[in-house]
Tab-separated table of N, CA and C in Angstrom:
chain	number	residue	atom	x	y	z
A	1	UNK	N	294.865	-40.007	-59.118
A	1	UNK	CA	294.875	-40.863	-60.290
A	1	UNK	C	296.065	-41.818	-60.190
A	2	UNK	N	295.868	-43.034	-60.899
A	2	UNK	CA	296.904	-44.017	-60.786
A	2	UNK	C	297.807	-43.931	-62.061
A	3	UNK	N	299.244	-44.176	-61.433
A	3	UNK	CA	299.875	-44.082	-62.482
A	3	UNK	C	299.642	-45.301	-63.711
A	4	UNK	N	299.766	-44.959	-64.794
A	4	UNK	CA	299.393	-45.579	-66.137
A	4	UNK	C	300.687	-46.936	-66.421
A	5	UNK	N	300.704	-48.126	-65.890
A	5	UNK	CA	301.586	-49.566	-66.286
A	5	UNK	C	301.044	-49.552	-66.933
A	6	UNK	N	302.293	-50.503	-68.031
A	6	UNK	CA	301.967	-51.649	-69.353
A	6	UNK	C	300.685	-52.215	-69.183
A	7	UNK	N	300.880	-53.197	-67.892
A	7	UNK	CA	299.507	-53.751	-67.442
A	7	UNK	C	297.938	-53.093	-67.243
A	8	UNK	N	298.316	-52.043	-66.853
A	8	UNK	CA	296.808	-50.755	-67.011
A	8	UNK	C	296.416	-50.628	-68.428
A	9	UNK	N	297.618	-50.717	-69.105
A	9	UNK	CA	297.510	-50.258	-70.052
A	9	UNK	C	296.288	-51.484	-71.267
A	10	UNK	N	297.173	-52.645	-71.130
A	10	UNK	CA	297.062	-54.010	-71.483
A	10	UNK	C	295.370	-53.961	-71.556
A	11	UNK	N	294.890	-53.901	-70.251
A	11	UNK	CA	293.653	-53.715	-69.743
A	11	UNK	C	292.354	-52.957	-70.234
A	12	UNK	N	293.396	-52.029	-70.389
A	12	UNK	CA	292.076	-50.563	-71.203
A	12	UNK	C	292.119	-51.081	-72.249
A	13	UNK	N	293.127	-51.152	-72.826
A	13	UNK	CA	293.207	-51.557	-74.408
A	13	UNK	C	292.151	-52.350	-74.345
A	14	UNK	N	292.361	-54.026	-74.029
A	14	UNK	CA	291.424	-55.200	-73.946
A	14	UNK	C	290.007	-54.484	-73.690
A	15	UNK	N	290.051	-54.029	-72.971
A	15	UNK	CA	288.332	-53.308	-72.642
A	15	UNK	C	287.640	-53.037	-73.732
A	16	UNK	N	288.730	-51.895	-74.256
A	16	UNK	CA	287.934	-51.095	-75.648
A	16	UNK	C	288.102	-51.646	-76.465
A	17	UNK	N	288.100	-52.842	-76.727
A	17	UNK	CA	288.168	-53.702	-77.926
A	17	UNK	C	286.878	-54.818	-77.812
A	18	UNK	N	286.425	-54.956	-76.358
A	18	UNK	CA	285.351	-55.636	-75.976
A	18	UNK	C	283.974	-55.286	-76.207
A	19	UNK	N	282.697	-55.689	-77.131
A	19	UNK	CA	281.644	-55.221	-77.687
A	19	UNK	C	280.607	-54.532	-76.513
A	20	UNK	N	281.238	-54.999	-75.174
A	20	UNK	CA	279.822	-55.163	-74.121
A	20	UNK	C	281.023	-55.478	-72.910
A	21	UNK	N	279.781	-55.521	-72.140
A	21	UNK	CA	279.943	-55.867	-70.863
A	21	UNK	C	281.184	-57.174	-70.418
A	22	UNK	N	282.286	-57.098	-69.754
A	22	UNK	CA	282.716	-58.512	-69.671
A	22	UNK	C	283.066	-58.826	-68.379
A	23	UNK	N	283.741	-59.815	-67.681
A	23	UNK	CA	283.618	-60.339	-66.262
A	23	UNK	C	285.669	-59.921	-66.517
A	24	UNK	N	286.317	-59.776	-65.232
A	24	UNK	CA	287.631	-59.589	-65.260
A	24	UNK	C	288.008	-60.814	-65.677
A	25	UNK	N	287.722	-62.397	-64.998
A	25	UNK	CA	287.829	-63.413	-65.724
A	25	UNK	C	288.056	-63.599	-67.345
A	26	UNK	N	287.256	-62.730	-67.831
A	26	UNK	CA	287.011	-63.458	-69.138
A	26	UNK	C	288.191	-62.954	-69.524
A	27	UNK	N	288.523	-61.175	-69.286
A	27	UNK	CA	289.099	-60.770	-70.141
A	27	UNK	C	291.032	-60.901	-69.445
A	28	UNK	N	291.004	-61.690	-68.542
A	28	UNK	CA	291.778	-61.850	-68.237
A	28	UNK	C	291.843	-63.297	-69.503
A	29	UNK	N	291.518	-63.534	-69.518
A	29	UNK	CA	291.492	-64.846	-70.571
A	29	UNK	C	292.030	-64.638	-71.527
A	30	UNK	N	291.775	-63.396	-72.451
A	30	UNK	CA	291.379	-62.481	-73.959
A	30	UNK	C	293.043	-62.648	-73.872
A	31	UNK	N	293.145	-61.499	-72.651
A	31	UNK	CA	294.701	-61.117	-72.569
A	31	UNK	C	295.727	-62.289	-72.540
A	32	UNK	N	295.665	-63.083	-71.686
A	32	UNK	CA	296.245	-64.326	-71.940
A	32	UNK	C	296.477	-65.088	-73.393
A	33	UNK	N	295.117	-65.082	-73.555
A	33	UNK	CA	295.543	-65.751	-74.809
A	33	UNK	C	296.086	-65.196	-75.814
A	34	UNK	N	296.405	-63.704	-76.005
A	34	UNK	CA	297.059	-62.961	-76.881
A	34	UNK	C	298.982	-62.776	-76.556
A	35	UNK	N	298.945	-63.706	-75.786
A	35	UNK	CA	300.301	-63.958	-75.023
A	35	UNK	C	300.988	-63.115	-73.727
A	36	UNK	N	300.163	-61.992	-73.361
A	36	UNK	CA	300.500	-61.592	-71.746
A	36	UNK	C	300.246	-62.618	-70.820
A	37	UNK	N	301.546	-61.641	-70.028
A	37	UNK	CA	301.427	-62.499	-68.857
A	37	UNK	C	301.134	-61.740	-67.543
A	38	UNK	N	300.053	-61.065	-67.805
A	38	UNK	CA	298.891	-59.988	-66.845
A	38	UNK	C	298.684	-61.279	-65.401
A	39	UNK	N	298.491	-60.904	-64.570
A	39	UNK	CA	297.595	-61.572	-63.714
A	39	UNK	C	296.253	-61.239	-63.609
A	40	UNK	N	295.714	-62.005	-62.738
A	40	UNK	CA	294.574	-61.731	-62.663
A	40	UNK	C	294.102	-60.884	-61.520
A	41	UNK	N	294.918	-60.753	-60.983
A	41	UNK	CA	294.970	-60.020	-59.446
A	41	UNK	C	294.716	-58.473	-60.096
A	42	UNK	N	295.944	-58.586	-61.048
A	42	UNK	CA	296.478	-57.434	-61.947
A	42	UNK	C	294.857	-56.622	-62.610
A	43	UNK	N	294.489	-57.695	-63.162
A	43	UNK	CA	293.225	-57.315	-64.225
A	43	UNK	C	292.174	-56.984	-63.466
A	44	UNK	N	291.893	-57.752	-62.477
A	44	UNK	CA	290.799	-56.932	-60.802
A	44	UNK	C	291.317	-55.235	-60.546
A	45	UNK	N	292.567	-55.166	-60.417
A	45	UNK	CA	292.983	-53.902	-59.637
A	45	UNK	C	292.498	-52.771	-60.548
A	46	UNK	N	293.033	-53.158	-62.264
A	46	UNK	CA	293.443	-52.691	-63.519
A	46	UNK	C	291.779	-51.838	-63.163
A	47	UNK	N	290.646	-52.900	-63.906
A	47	UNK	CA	289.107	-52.831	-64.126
A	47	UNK	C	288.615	-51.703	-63.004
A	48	UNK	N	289.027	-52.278	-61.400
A	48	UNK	CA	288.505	-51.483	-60.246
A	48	UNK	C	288.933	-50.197	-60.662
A	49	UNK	N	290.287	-49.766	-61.130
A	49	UNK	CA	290.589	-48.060	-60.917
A	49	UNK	C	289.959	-47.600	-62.095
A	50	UNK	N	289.839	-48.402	-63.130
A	50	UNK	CA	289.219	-47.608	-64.185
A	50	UNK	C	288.084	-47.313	-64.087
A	51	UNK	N	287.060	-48.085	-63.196
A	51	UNK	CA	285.627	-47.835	-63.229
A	51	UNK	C	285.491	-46.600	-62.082
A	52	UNK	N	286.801	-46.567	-61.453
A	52	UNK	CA	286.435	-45.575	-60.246
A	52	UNK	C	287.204	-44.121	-60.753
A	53	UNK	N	287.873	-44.387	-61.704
A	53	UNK	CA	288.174	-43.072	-62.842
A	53	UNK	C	287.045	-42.472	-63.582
A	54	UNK	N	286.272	-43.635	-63.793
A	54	UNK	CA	285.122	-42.818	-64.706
A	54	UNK	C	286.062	-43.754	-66.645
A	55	UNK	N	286.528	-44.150	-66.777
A	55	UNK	CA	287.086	-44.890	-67.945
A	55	UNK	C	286.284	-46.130	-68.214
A	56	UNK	N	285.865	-46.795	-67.351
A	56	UNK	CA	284.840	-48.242	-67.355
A	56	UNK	C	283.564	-47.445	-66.675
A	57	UNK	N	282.895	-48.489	-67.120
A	57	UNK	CA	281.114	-48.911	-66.716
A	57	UNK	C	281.495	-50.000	-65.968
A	58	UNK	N	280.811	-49.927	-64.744
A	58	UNK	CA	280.583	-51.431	-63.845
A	58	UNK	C	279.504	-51.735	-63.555
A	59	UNK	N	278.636	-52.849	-63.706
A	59	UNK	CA	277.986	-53.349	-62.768
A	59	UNK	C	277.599	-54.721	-62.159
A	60	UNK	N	276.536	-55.149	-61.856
A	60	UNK	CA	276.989	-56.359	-61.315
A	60	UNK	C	275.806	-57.287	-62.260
A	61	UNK	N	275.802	-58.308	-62.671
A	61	UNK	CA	274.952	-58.952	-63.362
A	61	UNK	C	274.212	-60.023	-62.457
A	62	UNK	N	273.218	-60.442	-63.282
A	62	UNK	CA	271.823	-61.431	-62.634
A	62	UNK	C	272.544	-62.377	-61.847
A	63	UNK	N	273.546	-62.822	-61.712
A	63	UNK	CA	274.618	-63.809	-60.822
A	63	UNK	C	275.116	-63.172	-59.983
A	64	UNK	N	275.349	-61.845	-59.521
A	64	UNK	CA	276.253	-60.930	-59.041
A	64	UNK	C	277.679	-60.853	-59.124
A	65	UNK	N	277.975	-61.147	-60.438
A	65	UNK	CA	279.399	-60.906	-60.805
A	65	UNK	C	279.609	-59.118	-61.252
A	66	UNK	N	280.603	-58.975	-60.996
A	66	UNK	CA	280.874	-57.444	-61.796
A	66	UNK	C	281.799	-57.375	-63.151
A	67	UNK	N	280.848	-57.021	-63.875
A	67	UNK	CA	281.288	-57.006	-65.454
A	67	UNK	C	281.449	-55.642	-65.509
A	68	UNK	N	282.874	-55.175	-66.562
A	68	UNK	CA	282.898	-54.196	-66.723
A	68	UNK	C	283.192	-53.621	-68.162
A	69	UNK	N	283.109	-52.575	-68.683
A	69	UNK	CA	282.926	-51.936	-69.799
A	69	UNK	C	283.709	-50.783	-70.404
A	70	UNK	N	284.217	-50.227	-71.664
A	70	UNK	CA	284.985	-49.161	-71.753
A	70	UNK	C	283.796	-48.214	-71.653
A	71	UNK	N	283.880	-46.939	-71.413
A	71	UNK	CA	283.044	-45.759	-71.578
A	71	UNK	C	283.757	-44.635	-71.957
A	72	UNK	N	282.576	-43.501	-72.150
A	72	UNK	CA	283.535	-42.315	-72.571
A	72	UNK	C	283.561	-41.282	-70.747
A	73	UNK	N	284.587	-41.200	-70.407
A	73	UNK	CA	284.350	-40.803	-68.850
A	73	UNK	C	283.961	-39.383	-69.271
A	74	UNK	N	283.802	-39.014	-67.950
A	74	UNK	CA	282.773	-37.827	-67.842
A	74	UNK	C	280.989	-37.831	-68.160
A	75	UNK	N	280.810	-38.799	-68.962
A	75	UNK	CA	279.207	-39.057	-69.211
A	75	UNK	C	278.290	-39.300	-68.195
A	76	UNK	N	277.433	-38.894	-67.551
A	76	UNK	CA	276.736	-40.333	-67.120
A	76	UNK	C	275.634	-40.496	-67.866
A	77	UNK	N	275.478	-42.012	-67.793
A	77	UNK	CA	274.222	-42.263	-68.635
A	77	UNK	C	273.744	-43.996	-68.410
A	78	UNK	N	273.001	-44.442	-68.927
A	78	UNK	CA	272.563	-45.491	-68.719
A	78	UNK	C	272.008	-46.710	-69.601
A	79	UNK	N	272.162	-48.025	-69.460
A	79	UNK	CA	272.389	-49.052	-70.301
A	79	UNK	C	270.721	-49.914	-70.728
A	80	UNK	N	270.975	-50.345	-71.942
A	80	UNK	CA	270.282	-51.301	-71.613
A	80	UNK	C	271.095	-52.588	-72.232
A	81	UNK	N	271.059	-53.949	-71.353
A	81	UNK	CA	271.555	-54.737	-71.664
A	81	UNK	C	271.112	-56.347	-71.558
A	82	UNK	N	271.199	-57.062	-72.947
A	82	UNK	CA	271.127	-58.079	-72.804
A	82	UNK	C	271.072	-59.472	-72.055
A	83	UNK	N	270.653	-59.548	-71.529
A	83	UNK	CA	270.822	-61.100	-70.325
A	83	UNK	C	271.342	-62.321	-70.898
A	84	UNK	N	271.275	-62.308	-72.507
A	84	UNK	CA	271.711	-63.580	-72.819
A	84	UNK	C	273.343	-63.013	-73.538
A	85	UNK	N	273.313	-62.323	-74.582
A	85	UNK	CA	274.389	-62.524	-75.312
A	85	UNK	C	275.493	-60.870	-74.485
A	86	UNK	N	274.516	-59.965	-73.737
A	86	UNK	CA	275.573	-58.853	-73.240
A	86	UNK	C	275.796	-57.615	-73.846
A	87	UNK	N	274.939	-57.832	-75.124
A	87	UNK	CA	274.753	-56.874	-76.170
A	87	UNK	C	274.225	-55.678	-75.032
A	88	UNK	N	274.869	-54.068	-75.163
A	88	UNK	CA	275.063	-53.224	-74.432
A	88	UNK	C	274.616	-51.570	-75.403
A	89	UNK	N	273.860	-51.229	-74.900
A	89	UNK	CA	273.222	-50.034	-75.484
A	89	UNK	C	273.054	-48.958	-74.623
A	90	UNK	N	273.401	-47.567	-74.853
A	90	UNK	CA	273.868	-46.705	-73.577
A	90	UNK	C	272.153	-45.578	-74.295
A	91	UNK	N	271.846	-45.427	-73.407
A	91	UNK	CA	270.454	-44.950	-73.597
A	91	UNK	C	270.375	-43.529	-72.679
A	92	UNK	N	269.388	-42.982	-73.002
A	92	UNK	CA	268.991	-41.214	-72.548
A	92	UNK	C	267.951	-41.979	-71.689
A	93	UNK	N	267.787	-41.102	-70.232
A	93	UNK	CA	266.680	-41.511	-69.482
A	93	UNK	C	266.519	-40.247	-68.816
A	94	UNK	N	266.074	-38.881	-69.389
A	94	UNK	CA	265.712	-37.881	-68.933
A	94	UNK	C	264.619	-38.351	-68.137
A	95	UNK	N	263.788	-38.798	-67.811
A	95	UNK	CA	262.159	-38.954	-67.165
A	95	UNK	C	263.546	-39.606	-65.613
A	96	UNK	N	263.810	-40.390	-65.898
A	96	UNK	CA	264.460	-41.034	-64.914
A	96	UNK	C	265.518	-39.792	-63.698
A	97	UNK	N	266.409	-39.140	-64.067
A	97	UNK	CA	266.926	-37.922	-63.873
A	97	UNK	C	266.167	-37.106	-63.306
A	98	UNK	N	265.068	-36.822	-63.433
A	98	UNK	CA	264.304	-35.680	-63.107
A	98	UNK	C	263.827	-36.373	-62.058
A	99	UNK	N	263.225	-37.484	-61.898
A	99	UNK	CA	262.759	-38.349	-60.847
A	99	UNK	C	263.495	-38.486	-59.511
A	100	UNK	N	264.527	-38.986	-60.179
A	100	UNK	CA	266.014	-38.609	-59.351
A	100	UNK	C	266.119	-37.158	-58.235
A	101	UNK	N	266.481	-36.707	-59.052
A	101	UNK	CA	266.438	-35.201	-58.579
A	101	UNK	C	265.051	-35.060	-57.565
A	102	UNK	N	263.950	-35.068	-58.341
A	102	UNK	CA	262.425	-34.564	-57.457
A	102	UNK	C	262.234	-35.564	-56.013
A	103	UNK	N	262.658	-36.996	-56.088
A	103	UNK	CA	262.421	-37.533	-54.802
A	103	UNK	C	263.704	-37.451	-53.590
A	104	UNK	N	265.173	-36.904	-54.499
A	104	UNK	CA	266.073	-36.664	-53.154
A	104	UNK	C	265.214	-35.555	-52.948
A	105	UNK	N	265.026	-34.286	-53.595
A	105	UNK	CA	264.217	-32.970	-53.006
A	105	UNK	C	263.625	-33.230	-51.919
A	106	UNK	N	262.579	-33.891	-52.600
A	106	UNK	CA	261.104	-34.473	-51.381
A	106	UNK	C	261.490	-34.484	-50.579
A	107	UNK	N	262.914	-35.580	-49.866
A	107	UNK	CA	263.048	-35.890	-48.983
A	107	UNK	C	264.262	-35.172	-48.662
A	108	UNK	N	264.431	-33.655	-48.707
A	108	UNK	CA	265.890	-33.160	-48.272
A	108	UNK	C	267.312	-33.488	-48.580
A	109	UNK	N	267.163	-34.142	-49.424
A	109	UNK	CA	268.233	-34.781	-50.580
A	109	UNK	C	269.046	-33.387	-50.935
A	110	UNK	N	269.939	-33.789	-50.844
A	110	UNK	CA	271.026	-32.991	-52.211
A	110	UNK	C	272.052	-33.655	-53.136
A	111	UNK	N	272.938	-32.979	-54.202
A	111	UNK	CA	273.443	-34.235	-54.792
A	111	UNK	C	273.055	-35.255	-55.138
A	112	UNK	N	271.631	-35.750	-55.493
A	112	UNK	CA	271.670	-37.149	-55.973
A	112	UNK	C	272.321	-37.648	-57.163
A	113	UNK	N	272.996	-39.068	-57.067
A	113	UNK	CA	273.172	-40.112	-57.799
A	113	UNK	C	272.392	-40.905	-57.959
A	114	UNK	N	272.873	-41.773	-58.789
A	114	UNK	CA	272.470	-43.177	-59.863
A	114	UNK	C	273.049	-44.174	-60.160
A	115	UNK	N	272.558	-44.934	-60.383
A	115	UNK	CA	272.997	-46.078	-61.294
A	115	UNK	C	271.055	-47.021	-61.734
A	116	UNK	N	271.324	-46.398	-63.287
A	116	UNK	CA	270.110	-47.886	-63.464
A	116	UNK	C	270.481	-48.121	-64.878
A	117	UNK	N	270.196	-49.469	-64.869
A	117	UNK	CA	270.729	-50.488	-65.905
A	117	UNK	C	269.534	-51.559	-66.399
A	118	UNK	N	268.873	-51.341	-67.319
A	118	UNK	CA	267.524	-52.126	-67.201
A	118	UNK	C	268.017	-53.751	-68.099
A	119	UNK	N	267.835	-54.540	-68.207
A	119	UNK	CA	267.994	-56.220	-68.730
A	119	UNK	C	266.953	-56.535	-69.087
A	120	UNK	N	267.387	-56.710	-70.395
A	120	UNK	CA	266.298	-57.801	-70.766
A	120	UNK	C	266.926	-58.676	-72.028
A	121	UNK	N	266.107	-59.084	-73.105
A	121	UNK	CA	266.482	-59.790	-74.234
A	121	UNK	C	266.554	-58.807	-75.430
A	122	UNK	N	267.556	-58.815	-76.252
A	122	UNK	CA	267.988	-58.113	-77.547
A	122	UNK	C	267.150	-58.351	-78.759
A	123	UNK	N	266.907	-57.992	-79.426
A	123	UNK	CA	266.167	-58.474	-80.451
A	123	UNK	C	266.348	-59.905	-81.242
A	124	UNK	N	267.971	-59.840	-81.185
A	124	UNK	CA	268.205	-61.197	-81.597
A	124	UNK	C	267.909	-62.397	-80.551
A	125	UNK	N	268.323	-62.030	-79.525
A	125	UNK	CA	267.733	-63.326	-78.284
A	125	UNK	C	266.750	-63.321	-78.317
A	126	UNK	N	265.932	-62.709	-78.030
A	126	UNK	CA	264.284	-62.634	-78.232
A	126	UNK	C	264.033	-64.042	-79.665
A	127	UNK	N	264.609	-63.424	-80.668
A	127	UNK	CA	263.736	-64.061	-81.723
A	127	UNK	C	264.380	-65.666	-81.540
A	128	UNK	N	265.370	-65.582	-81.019
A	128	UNK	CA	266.529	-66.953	-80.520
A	128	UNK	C	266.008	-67.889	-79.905
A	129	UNK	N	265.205	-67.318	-78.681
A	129	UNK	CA	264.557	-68.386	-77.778
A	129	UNK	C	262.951	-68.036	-77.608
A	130	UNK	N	262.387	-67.215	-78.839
A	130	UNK	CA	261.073	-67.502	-78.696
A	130	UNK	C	260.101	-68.752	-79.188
A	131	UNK	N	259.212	-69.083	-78.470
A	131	UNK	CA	258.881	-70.596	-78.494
A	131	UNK	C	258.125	-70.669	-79.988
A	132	UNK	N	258.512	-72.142	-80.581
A	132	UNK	CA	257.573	-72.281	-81.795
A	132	UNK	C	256.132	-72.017	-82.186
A	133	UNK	N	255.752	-71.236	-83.004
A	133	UNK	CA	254.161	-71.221	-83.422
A	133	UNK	C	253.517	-72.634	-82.905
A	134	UNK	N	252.801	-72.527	-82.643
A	134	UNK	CA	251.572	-73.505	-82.698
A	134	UNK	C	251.328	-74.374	-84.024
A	135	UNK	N	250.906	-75.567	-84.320
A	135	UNK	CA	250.332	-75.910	-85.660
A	135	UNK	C	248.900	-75.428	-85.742
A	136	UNK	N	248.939	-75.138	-86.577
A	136	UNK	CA	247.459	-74.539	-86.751
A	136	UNK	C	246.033	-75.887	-87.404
């Protein structure tokens, strides 16, 4: 485990204050503009150990950037998330798990892992950019 800096610190904080998913960019931004003087090098390193602690969610979005997230570590579990606004919902996927499990079997697997993260539109985007009725 890494020892815990101001700057680690700076970081988590900023995280868990973040609704969703965010890019190190951005929240290197957040922090900035709240008057640190974090780098950004800093806020890459910060994000990387936390997601590899199990403290963040990472993954990579429809651009392949890696956005990352506070979590509760020790969980695993899985998202569903927004494409437009990032809106982030941590969801049960027992059917998925078991699947998991039954096709490493099949194939002499042990230990399997995961990661699935499904995208789409939120209810509010949905109703945001759905196209006008027709005139009748």
């Amino acid at each position: 485990m890494k020892r815990n800096t101001w700057q680690r610190e700076a970081v988590r904080s900023a995280l868990g204050s973040e609704g969703g998913f965010v890019s190190a960019q951005s929240l290197h931004s957040t922090l900035r503009d709240s008057g640190s003087s974090i780098g950004l090098a800093t806020v890459y390193r910060a994000l990387a150990d936390l997601a590899v602690e199990g403290d963040a969610d990472s993954l990579q979005s429809d651009q392949g950037e890696s956005l990352y997230r506070a979590c509760t570590p020790g969980q695993h579990h899985h998202h569903l998330i927004c494409r437009t606004c990032g809106l982030t919902v941590e969801i049960e996927a027992d059917d998925v798990e078991e699947w998991a499990h039954r096709v490493a079997s099949d194939n002499g697997f042990t230990e399997p892992s995961h990661i699935v993260d499904v995208f789409g539109l939120c209810a509010g985007c949905s109703t945001a950019v759905a196209p006008p009725h027709p005139p009748r």
